[in-house]
Coordinates of C-alpha atoms in Angstrom, one line a residue:
X1271 CA -51.9 295.2 97.7
X1272 CA -55.8 294.4 99.3
X1273 CA -57.0 291.7 98.3
X1274 CA -60.0 292.9 96.7
X1275 CA -58.1 294.2 93.9
X1276 CA -55.2 291.0 93.7
X1277 CA -58.3 288.9 93.1
X1278 CA -59.9 292.1 90.7
X1279 CA -56.5 291.9 88.4
X1280 CA -57.3 287.9 88.5
X1281 CA -60.7 288.2 87.3
X1282 CA -59.8 289.6 84.6
X1283 CA -56.5 288.1 83.5
X1284 CA -56.3 284.8 82.0
X1285 CA -57.3 281.7 84.1
X1286 CA -53.6 279.9 82.7
X1287 CA -50.2 280.5 82.5
X1288 CA -49.3 278.2 79.0
X1289 CA -46.1 276.7 79.5
X1290 CA -43.4 279.1 77.6
X1291 CA -40.1 277.3 77.9
X1292 CA -41.7 273.8 77.0
X1293 CA -39.2 272.3 74.0
X1294 CA -36.0 274.6 75.0
X1295 CA -35.2 274.2 78.7
X1296 CA -37.4 270.7 79.0
X1297 CA -38.4 268.5 76.2
X1298 CA -42.9 269.1 74.8
X1299 CA -43.6 265.6 74.1
X1300 CA -45.3 264.2 77.3
X1301 CA -43.5 261.3 76.6
X1302 CA -40.2 262.0 76.1
X1303 CA -40.2 264.6 78.6
X1304 CA -41.2 261.5 81.3
X1305 CA -39.3 259.5 79.9
X1306 CA -36.8 261.9 80.4
X1307 CA -37.4 262.8 83.9
X1308 CA -38.0 259.3 85.3
X1309 CA -34.2 258.5 83.8
X1310 CA -32.8 261.4 86.0
X1311 CA -34.6 260.9 88.8
X1312 CA -33.4 256.7 88.4
X1313 CA -29.9 258.1 88.4
X1314 CA -30.4 260.3 91.3
X1315 CA -28.9 258.7 95.1
X1316 CA -30.2 260.9 97.9
X1317 CA -28.8 260.0 101.6
X1318 CA -31.9 259.6 104.5
X1319 CA -32.6 262.0 106.0
X1320 CA -31.7 262.5 109.2
X1321 CA -33.9 260.5 112.0
X1322 CA -36.9 262.7 114.1
X1323 CA -36.6 265.1 111.6
X1324 CA -38.8 266.4 108.2
X1325 CA -38.6 267.5 105.1
X1326 CA -39.3 271.2 105.0
X1327 CA -37.7 272.9 102.6
X1328 CA -35.4 272.7 98.6
X1329 CA -32.6 274.4 96.3
X1330 CA -32.7 273.7 92.9
X1331 CA -31.1 274.7 90.0
X1332 CA -33.3 276.0 87.1
X1333 CA -30.7 276.0 84.0
X1334 CA -32.2 273.7 80.9
X1335 CA -32.6 270.1 82.2
X1336 CA -29.5 268.9 79.9
X1337 CA -27.3 271.1 82.6
X1338 CA -28.8 271.1 85.4
X1339 CA -31.3 268.1 85.4
X1340 CA -29.7 265.8 87.6
X1341 CA -28.8 268.4 90.0
X1342 CA -32.6 269.3 90.4
X1343 CA -32.8 265.8 90.8
X1344 CA -30.8 264.6 93.5
X1345 CA -33.5 266.8 95.0
X1346 CA -36.6 266.2 93.5
X1347 CA -35.5 262.5 94.7
X1348 CA -35.5 263.2 98.6
X1349 CA -39.5 264.0 97.6
X1350 CA -40.5 260.1 97.5
X1351 CA -41.0 259.6 101.1
X1352 CA -42.9 262.8 101.6
X1353 CA -44.9 261.7 98.3
X1354 CA -48.1 261.2 99.9
X1355 CA -48.1 264.6 102.9
X1356 CA -47.0 267.3 101.0
X1357 CA -50.2 268.5 98.9
X1358 CA -48.2 272.6 98.1
X1359 CA -45.3 273.8 97.0
X1360 CA -44.2 277.5 97.9
X1361 CA -42.3 278.6 94.2
X1362 CA -39.9 280.8 94.5
X1363 CA -37.5 282.5 92.0
X1364 CA -35.3 284.9 90.7
X1365 CA -37.1 287.3 87.6
X1366 CA -34.8 287.5 84.4
X1367 CA -37.6 289.0 81.7
X1368 CA -39.2 291.4 83.5
X1369 CA -38.1 294.0 86.7
X1370 CA -40.4 294.0 89.7
X1371 CA -40.6 295.9 92.5
X1372 CA -41.0 293.2 95.7
X1373 CA -42.6 289.6 94.9
X1374 CA -45.0 288.8 92.4
X1375 CA -47.6 287.3 92.7
X1376 CA -49.3 285.6 89.0
X1377 CA -52.5 286.6 87.4
X1378 CA -53.3 283.3 86.2
X1379 CA -54.9 280.1 88.2
X1380 CA -53.4 277.8 86.6
X1381 CA -50.1 277.1 84.9
X1382 CA -49.9 273.8 82.3
X1383 CA -46.9 272.0 81.8
X1384 CA -46.9 269.4 78.8
X1385 CA -48.1 267.2 82.1
X1386 CA -51.2 268.9 82.8
X1387 CA -52.4 271.3 85.6
X1388 CA -50.9 272.0 88.3
X1389 CA -53.8 274.6 90.2
X1390 CA -52.4 277.1 91.9
X1391 CA -53.7 277.7 95.5
X1392 CA -54.9 281.3 96.2
X1393 CA -55.9 281.4 99.2
X1394 CA -52.4 280.3 100.4
X1395 CA -51.5 283.6 97.8
X1396 CA -54.5 285.6 99.7
X1397 CA -53.3 285.2 102.6
X1398 CA -50.3 287.9 102.0
X1399 CA -52.8 290.3 100.1
X1400 CA -51.8 292.7 102.8
X1401 CA -48.4 292.2 102.2
X1402 CA -47.3 295.9 100.6
X1403 CA -43.5 293.7 99.3
X1404 CA -46.4 291.6 97.0
X1405 CA -47.5 292.5 93.7
X1406 CA -49.5 290.6 91.4
X1407 CA -47.7 290.4 87.8
X1408 CA -48.6 288.6 85.0
X1409 CA -45.7 289.8 83.0
X1410 CA -43.0 288.3 86.2
X1411 CA -44.7 285.3 85.2
X1412 CA -45.5 285.3 81.3
X1413 CA -41.9 283.8 80.6
X1414 CA -40.6 283.3 84.0
X1415 CA -38.4 280.0 83.6
X1416 CA -37.5 279.5 87.2
X1417 CA -40.3 278.7 88.5
X1418 CA -41.9 276.9 85.3
X1419 CA -39.1 274.4 84.9
X1420 CA -39.3 273.0 88.5
X1421 CA -43.2 271.7 87.8
X1422 CA -43.1 268.8 86.1
X1423 CA -39.9 267.7 88.7
X1424 CA -42.5 268.1 91.4
X1425 CA -45.6 266.3 88.6
X1426 CA -43.6 263.7 88.7
X1427 CA -43.1 262.8 92.4
X1428 CA -45.8 263.9 94.0
X1429 CA -49.7 262.6 93.6
X1430 CA -51.3 266.4 93.4
X1431 CA -49.9 269.9 94.4
X1432 CA -51.3 273.4 94.4
X1433 CA -48.0 275.9 93.8
X1434 CA -47.7 279.2 95.0
X1435 CA -45.8 280.9 92.4
X1436 CA -43.5 283.4 94.0
X1437 CA -41.2 286.3 91.4
X1438 CA -38.7 287.5 93.3
X1439 CA -37.5 290.8 91.8
X1440 CA -36.3 294.5 93.9
X1441 CA -36.6 292.9 97.7
X1442 CA -34.7 293.1 100.9
X1443 CA -34.2 289.7 102.2
X1444 CA -36.5 290.3 105.2
X1445 CA -39.2 290.4 102.5
X1446 CA -38.8 287.6 101.2
X1447 CA -38.6 286.0 104.7
X1448 CA -41.7 287.7 106.3
X1449 CA -43.4 285.6 102.3
X1450 CA -42.4 283.0 103.4
X1451 CA -42.9 283.4 107.2
X1452 CA -46.8 283.8 106.0
X1453 CA -47.2 280.7 103.7
X1454 CA -44.4 278.4 106.2
X1455 CA -48.1 275.9 107.7
X1456 CA -47.1 272.5 108.5
X1457 CA -46.0 269.3 106.8
X1458 CA -48.2 269.4 103.9
X1459 CA -46.0 272.5 102.5
X1460 CA -43.0 272.3 101.1
X1461 CA -40.5 275.7 100.0
X1462 CA -38.9 275.5 96.4
X1463 CA -36.5 278.1 95.9
X1464 CA -34.8 277.7 92.6
X1465 CA -30.9 279.3 91.5
X1466 CA -28.7 278.3 90.4
X1467 CA -25.6 279.7 91.9
X1468 CA -22.0 281.8 89.9
X1469 CA -22.7 282.5 85.8
X1470 CA -19.3 282.3 82.7
X1471 CA -16.6 281.5 85.3
X1472 CA -14.0 278.7 84.0
X1473 CA -14.4 275.4 86.3
X1474 CA -11.4 276.5 88.5
X1475 CA -12.8 279.7 89.0
X1476 CA -16.6 278.9 89.4
X1477 CA -15.6 275.7 92.3
X1478 CA -13.7 278.5 94.5
X1479 CA -16.8 281.0 94.4
X1480 CA -19.4 278.2 94.5
X1481 CA -17.9 276.6 97.7
X1482 CA -17.7 279.9 99.2
X1483 CA -21.4 280.3 98.7
X1484 CA -22.6 277.4 99.7
X1485 CA -20.8 277.4 103.1
X1486 CA -22.7 280.3 103.9
X1487 CA -26.0 279.0 102.5
X1488 CA -24.8 275.8 105.4
X1489 CA -24.6 277.8 108.3
X1490 CA -27.5 279.2 107.5
X1491 CA -26.2 282.6 106.7
X1492 CA -27.5 285.2 104.5
X1493 CA -25.2 287.4 102.9
X1494 CA -25.5 286.1 99.1
X1495 CA -25.0 288.6 96.4
X1496 CA -25.9 288.5 92.6
X1497 CA -22.6 287.7 91.2
X1498 CA -23.4 284.5 93.7
X1499 CA -26.4 283.2 92.6
X1500 CA -28.9 284.4 90.8
X1501 CA -31.8 284.2 93.4
X1502 CA -29.9 285.4 95.6
X1503 CA -32.4 287.4 97.3
X1504 CA -34.8 284.1 98.7
X1505 CA -32.2 282.1 99.6
X1506 CA -31.0 284.8 101.4
X1507 CA -35.1 285.0 102.2
X1508 CA -35.1 281.6 103.0
X1509 CA -32.2 280.3 105.1
X1510 CA -33.7 283.9 107.5
X1511 CA -37.1 281.7 107.9
X1512 CA -34.4 279.0 108.2
X1513 CA -32.7 280.4 111.4
X1514 CA -36.1 281.4 112.8
X1515 CA -37.4 277.5 112.2
X1516 CA -33.8 275.6 113.0
X1517 CA -34.0 274.7 110.1
X1518 CA -30.9 271.8 109.2
X1519 CA -29.4 272.3 105.7
X1520 CA -27.7 269.8 103.5
X1521 CA -25.7 269.6 100.6
X1522 CA -27.6 266.8 98.5
X1523 CA -24.7 267.2 94.9
X1524 CA -22.8 270.1 92.8
X1525 CA -22.3 269.9 89.6
X1526 CA -21.3 272.9 87.3
X1527 CA -22.6 273.0 83.7
X1528 CA -18.8 271.4 82.3
X1529 CA -19.7 268.7 84.7
X1530 CA -23.0 267.8 82.9
X1531 CA -23.0 269.7 79.0
X1532 CA -18.7 268.8 78.9
X1533 CA -17.4 272.8 78.3
X1534 CA -15.2 273.7 81.3
X1535 CA -14.3 276.9 79.9
X1536 CA -17.2 279.4 81.1
X1537 CA -19.7 277.3 83.1
X1538 CA -22.9 278.2 85.5
X1539 CA -22.8 276.4 89.2
X1540 CA -25.7 274.3 89.6
X1541 CA -26.2 273.1 93.4
X1542 CA -28.9 270.6 95.6
X1543 CA -29.4 271.1 99.4
X1544 CA -32.5 269.8 101.4
X1545 CA -33.6 271.9 104.3
X1546 CA -35.1 269.3 107.5
X1547 CA -37.0 270.8 110.7
X1548 CA -37.8 268.2 113.8
X1549 CA -41.0 267.0 113.3
X1550 CA -42.4 268.2 116.4
X1551 CA -42.5 271.8 114.7
X1552 CA -40.1 273.4 117.3
X1553 CA -39.4 276.8 116.2
X1554 CA -36.2 279.0 117.2
X1555 CA -37.0 282.2 118.5

């Protein structure tokens, strides 16, 4: 994708991508949303990060806040210690509604939520313009909830930031990792991968399946498939990059929808994980 093509499409498109799932996945009323986020974050308890390490990446779930909000909050509460450093969030998640080949960037310049507008980092997006797996797709982003539901959490904990929204479709882990490498940058950049784990098993089955998936993630082993995680492709891409950069993964929380919503006969798994790097930014080759 050439930069001229990318920005030509962007200039012809709507500037604002409006909130598509406010009122369904999370409250549309700003005061109600702020109260819910404040409660979820206050209830979250995160262990302090290892000494001499900085937060670089998170894996968070993306169901409705009633289901996965408490687990997501465990990851986002962790941002408090870096809220004055993080200025850019690279946000990756799977496509659920519109198939796409590769990694789709939006045509919009702003993503709106009930809490305000989040500017898209156009300079960061332009750094990927020559990668063949990167495409512009307004359709892939228009109704995609996996990325949108992360934005109010980020707005609640970061004073200001830009986002790089990436909707991941049919792509290899290596292709996703290549995009992540282009955007890696320094401590001002946080990478967030949005994914749930297993879907629609019994509570007992889900815990067994998800434990195996989490073992692979914690070993930086990029072998997940889409039965294990809907965001398997962006997770695997992150794991490839994390291995190269020597990131340390940690599980902050695991629950399923039976824990949060009560029905244990057909559950979805949720996990919050963080990845830290040495403060000296050493890269492992």
